[in-house]
């Protein structure tokens, strides 16, 4: 099946720093990618939709200035957590539909962010 | 997207069939039923999806009731590696992946 990768798989940073997480579609192009956040023992929550060549759309309650999303190419979307704080510590997961018009969504392996 | 209801947890003996139910009584005519699973500290893995007919692939079978208000995911011969959280999601296919996750069912396969 289609493969989605994320980098890094885990990151530890100090409070106040910014962290960039990459999401790549390895064997297909994705004009749309999705970013989710998952706190311990909770379900995935959609944060935003990343659109290639245009601005991301954010879900209600997600601060767009804090979670910067850039979809620079058809295979790469990045999520930057700016001025990270301990409450931003979470598991961040991206996903992409496997091809234009595909109704199957494939997920990356996730990135564990720990903010000290 | 329609809301789904799943039991919070289930146990299954290794080698036996695991039957995971999902209620989606408010499903719309153009909404599909998708199943994903998430093994601890990994991203969700696609399992199967269907509209109204039963579906089968190498991983599982999906049984959708005639009124489409509920479905059952069947893992025919559960193994220890099938221990995971299983999510049932209902959405339109053209929504290109924007999925709303509920709490899912934690399936524990026991030796």
Short mmCIF file of C-alpha atoms in Angstrom, two decimals:
data_model
loop_
_atom_site.label_atom_id
_atom_site.label_comp_id
_atom_site.label_asym_id
_atom_site.label_seq_id
_atom_site.Cartn_x
_atom_site.Cartn_y
_atom_site.Cartn_z
CA UNK A 1 0.00 0.00 0.00
CA UNK A 2 0.86 3.65 -0.10
CA UNK A 3 3.55 4.81 2.29
CA UNK A 4 3.64 7.98 4.33
CA UNK A 5 6.74 8.83 6.33
CA UNK A 6 7.38 11.32 9.10
CA UNK A 7 10.56 12.86 10.39
CA UNK A 8 11.65 12.93 13.09
CA UNK A 9 10.03 9.97 14.82
CA UNK A 10 10.59 11.65 18.15
CA UNK A 11 11.94 14.97 19.36
CA UNK A 12 12.66 16.54 22.72
CA UNK A 13 12.97 20.30 22.93
CA UNK A 14 13.11 23.08 25.44
CA UNK A 15 10.15 25.28 26.15
CA UNK A 16 10.04 28.29 23.86
CA UNK A 17 11.78 26.69 20.91
CA UNK A 18 10.21 25.77 17.57
CA UNK A 19 10.04 22.29 16.17
CA UNK A 20 9.46 21.24 12.56
CA UNK A 21 7.90 17.92 11.66
CA UNK A 22 7.97 16.64 8.09
CA UNK A 23 5.40 14.43 6.41
CA UNK A 24 6.21 12.81 3.08
CA UNK A 25 4.25 10.67 0.69
CA UNK A 26 6.86 8.25 -0.60
CA UNK A 27 5.29 6.63 -3.65
CA UNK A 28 2.42 8.90 -4.57
CA UNK A 29 1.55 12.56 -4.83
CA UNK A 30 -0.70 14.23 -2.32
CA UNK A 31 -2.28 17.61 -2.96
CA UNK A 32 -3.88 17.32 0.45
CA UNK A 33 -2.44 16.08 3.71
CA UNK A 34 -3.90 16.06 7.19
CA UNK A 35 -2.33 16.69 10.55
CA UNK A 36 -3.65 15.04 13.72
CA UNK A 37 -2.67 15.28 17.35
CA UNK A 38 -3.08 12.53 19.89
CA UNK A 39 -2.65 12.96 23.63
CA UNK A 40 -1.96 9.91 25.83
CA UNK A 41 -4.87 7.50 26.10
CA UNK A 42 -6.98 9.69 23.81
CA UNK A 43 -8.11 9.43 20.23
CA UNK A 44 -6.73 11.29 17.25
CA UNK A 45 -7.94 14.83 16.78
CA UNK A 46 -7.72 16.54 13.42
CA UNK A 47 -5.76 19.77 13.63
CA UNK A 48 -5.60 21.01 10.07
CA UNK A 49 -5.75 20.24 6.39
CA UNK A 50 -2.61 21.00 4.42
CA UNK A 51 -3.18 22.05 0.82
CA UNK A 52 -0.43 22.09 -1.77
CA UNK A 53 0.02 25.58 -3.15
CA UNK A 54 -2.46 27.26 -0.85
CA UNK A 55 -3.07 28.03 2.80
CA UNK A 56 -3.86 25.33 5.27
CA UNK A 57 -7.30 25.14 6.82
CA UNK A 58 -7.44 24.72 10.55
CA UNK A 59 -10.01 23.05 12.75
CA UNK A 60 -11.82 25.09 15.31
CA UNK A 61 -9.70 25.81 18.35
CA UNK A 62 -6.36 25.19 16.66
CA UNK A 63 -4.10 28.25 16.61
CA UNK A 64 -2.82 28.77 13.10
CA UNK A 65 -0.02 31.06 14.25
CA UNK A 66 1.24 28.45 16.64
CA UNK A 67 0.99 25.46 14.32
CA UNK A 68 2.44 26.60 11.00
CA UNK A 69 1.77 24.34 8.06
CA UNK A 70 3.56 24.49 4.74
CA UNK A 71 2.74 22.18 1.84
CA UNK A 72 5.64 23.06 -0.42
CA UNK A 73 5.39 20.19 -2.89
CA UNK A 74 3.14 17.31 -3.88
CA UNK A 75 5.03 14.98 -1.57
CA UNK A 76 5.90 17.11 1.44
CA UNK A 77 3.99 18.89 4.16
CA UNK A 78 5.61 20.36 7.25
CA UNK A 79 4.14 21.24 10.62
CA UNK A 80 6.07 23.71 12.74
CA UNK A 81 5.16 24.01 16.39
CA UNK A 82 6.26 27.52 17.28
CA UNK A 83 7.28 28.55 20.78
CA UNK A 84 6.53 25.09 22.07
CA UNK A 85 5.35 24.61 25.63
CA UNK A 86 4.96 21.46 27.74
CA UNK A 87 1.24 21.32 26.96
CA UNK A 88 2.17 20.88 23.27
CA UNK A 89 3.80 17.57 24.10
CA UNK A 90 1.86 15.03 22.09
CA UNK A 91 1.92 12.47 19.31
CA UNK A 92 1.59 14.22 15.95
CA UNK A 93 0.41 12.14 13.01
CA UNK A 94 -0.02 13.08 9.38
CA UNK A 95 -2.04 11.36 6.70
CA UNK A 96 -2.68 11.58 2.99
CA UNK A 97 -5.19 10.11 0.57
CA UNK A 98 -3.46 7.59 -1.68
CA UNK A 99 -3.80 9.47 -4.92
CA UNK A 100 -6.04 12.14 -6.34
CA UNK A 101 -9.64 11.31 -5.57
CA UNK A 102 -8.68 8.28 -3.55
CA UNK A 103 -10.99 7.48 -0.69
CA UNK A 104 -8.35 5.61 1.29
CA UNK A 105 -6.28 7.52 3.79
CA UNK A 106 -2.81 6.40 4.78
CA UNK A 107 -1.15 7.52 7.95
CA UNK A 108 2.43 8.27 8.85
CA UNK A 109 4.11 6.54 11.80
CA UNK A 110 3.76 9.61 13.98
CA UNK A 111 6.16 11.98 15.74
CA UNK A 112 6.43 12.04 19.51
CA UNK A 113 7.07 15.59 20.71
CA UNK A 114 8.20 16.18 24.27
CA UNK A 115 8.62 19.76 25.42
CA UNK A 116 10.61 20.21 28.60
CA UNK B 1 -19.60 12.99 9.30
CA UNK B 2 -21.83 10.54 11.12
CA UNK B 3 -20.96 9.63 14.70
CA UNK B 4 -19.98 6.07 15.59
CA UNK B 5 -20.27 4.10 18.81
CA UNK B 6 -17.95 1.27 19.71
CA UNK B 7 -17.43 -0.76 22.89
CA UNK B 8 -14.39 0.55 24.75
CA UNK B 9 -12.67 -2.80 25.05
CA UNK B 10 -12.86 -6.44 24.02
CA UNK B 11 -10.81 -9.56 24.61
CA UNK B 12 -10.24 -12.39 22.19
CA UNK B 13 -8.42 -15.69 22.42
CA UNK B 14 -5.52 -16.18 20.06
CA UNK B 15 -6.56 -18.12 16.97
CA UNK B 16 -10.23 -17.32 17.40
CA UNK B 17 -12.25 -14.86 15.38
CA UNK B 18 -12.49 -11.34 16.74
CA UNK B 19 -15.79 -9.61 16.00
CA UNK B 20 -15.73 -5.87 16.60
CA UNK B 21 -19.08 -4.06 16.40
CA UNK B 22 -19.76 -0.48 15.44
CA UNK B 23 -23.01 1.46 15.53
CA UNK B 24 -23.55 4.29 13.07
CA UNK B 25 -27.28 4.86 13.16
CA UNK B 26 -27.09 8.35 11.62
CA UNK B 27 -25.07 7.29 8.59
CA UNK B 28 -26.00 9.03 5.36
CA UNK B 29 -26.54 7.32 2.04
CA UNK B 30 -23.23 8.50 0.60
CA UNK B 31 -21.11 7.72 3.63
CA UNK B 32 -18.76 4.78 3.74
CA UNK B 33 -17.68 2.76 6.77
CA UNK B 34 -13.92 2.67 7.29
CA UNK B 35 -11.92 0.66 9.78
CA UNK B 36 -8.46 1.52 10.99
CA UNK B 37 -6.37 0.16 13.79
CA UNK B 38 -3.61 1.72 15.85
CA UNK B 39 -0.97 -0.35 17.51
CA UNK B 40 0.59 1.37 20.49
CA UNK B 41 2.71 4.41 19.57
CA UNK B 42 2.23 3.95 15.83
CA UNK B 43 0.14 5.69 13.21
CA UNK B 44 -3.25 4.21 12.32
CA UNK B 45 -3.29 1.43 9.76
CA UNK B 46 -6.03 1.13 7.16
CA UNK B 47 -7.90 -2.17 7.34
CA UNK B 48 -10.97 -2.14 5.14
CA UNK B 49 -13.92 -0.05 4.04
CA UNK B 50 -17.32 -0.52 2.47
CA UNK B 51 -20.54 1.19 1.47
CA UNK B 52 -23.28 -1.39 1.78
CA UNK B 53 -21.98 -4.71 0.57
CA UNK B 54 -19.88 -7.00 2.71
CA UNK B 55 -16.20 -6.71 1.97
CA UNK B 56 -13.24 -9.01 2.52
CA UNK B 57 -9.52 -8.56 2.08
CA UNK B 58 -6.39 -10.26 3.32
CA UNK B 59 -6.70 -8.62 6.71
CA UNK B 60 -10.36 -8.78 7.61
CA UNK B 61 -13.99 -8.95 6.64
CA UNK B 62 -16.53 -6.17 6.99
CA UNK B 63 -20.16 -6.98 7.50
CA UNK B 64 -22.60 -4.08 7.09
CA UNK B 65 -26.22 -4.55 8.08
CA UNK B 66 -28.89 -4.08 5.46
CA UNK B 67 -30.08 -0.82 7.03
CA UNK B 68 -26.42 0.27 7.27
CA UNK B 69 -26.87 1.40 10.84
CA UNK B 70 -24.22 -0.93 12.17
CA UNK B 71 -21.28 -2.98 11.03
CA UNK B 72 -18.90 -5.63 12.30
CA UNK B 73 -15.22 -6.01 11.58
CA UNK B 74 -14.12 -9.62 11.67
CA UNK B 75 -10.54 -10.73 12.16
CA UNK B 76 -10.90 -14.43 11.28
CA UNK B 77 -7.91 -15.78 13.21
CA UNK B 78 -6.68 -13.24 15.72
CA UNK B 79 -3.02 -13.23 16.68
CA UNK B 80 -1.21 -11.43 19.48
CA UNK B 81 -0.07 -8.84 16.95
CA UNK B 82 -3.68 -7.87 16.35
CA UNK B 83 -3.81 -6.30 19.81
CA UNK B 84 -4.58 -2.66 19.05
CA UNK B 85 -7.18 0.08 19.19
CA UNK B 86 -9.68 -0.36 16.36
CA UNK B 87 -11.47 2.68 15.00
CA UNK B 88 -14.68 2.66 13.02
CA UNK B 89 -15.13 5.85 10.99
CA UNK B 90 -17.97 6.94 8.79
CA UNK B 91 -17.42 9.56 6.12
CA UNK B 92 -18.11 10.42 2.53
CA UNK B 93 -15.53 9.06 0.13
CA UNK B 94 -15.02 12.43 -1.53
CA UNK B 95 -13.94 13.95 1.74
CA UNK B 96 -10.45 12.75 0.75
CA UNK B 97 -9.32 11.52 4.07
CA UNK B 98 -10.69 14.01 6.55
CA UNK B 99 -11.66 11.52 9.22
CA UNK B 100 -13.20 12.05 12.62
CA UNK B 101 -11.94 9.50 15.10
CA UNK B 102 -14.01 8.30 18.02
CA UNK B 103 -12.62 6.51 21.03
CA UNK B 104 -12.35 3.14 19.29
CA UNK B 105 -12.27 -0.36 20.75
CA UNK B 106 -9.18 -1.67 22.48
CA UNK B 107 -8.86 -5.28 21.38
CA UNK B 108 -6.63 -7.46 23.50
CA UNK B 109 -5.74 -10.83 22.04
CA UNK B 110 -4.75 -13.27 24.75
CA UNK B 111 -2.71 -16.45 24.42
#
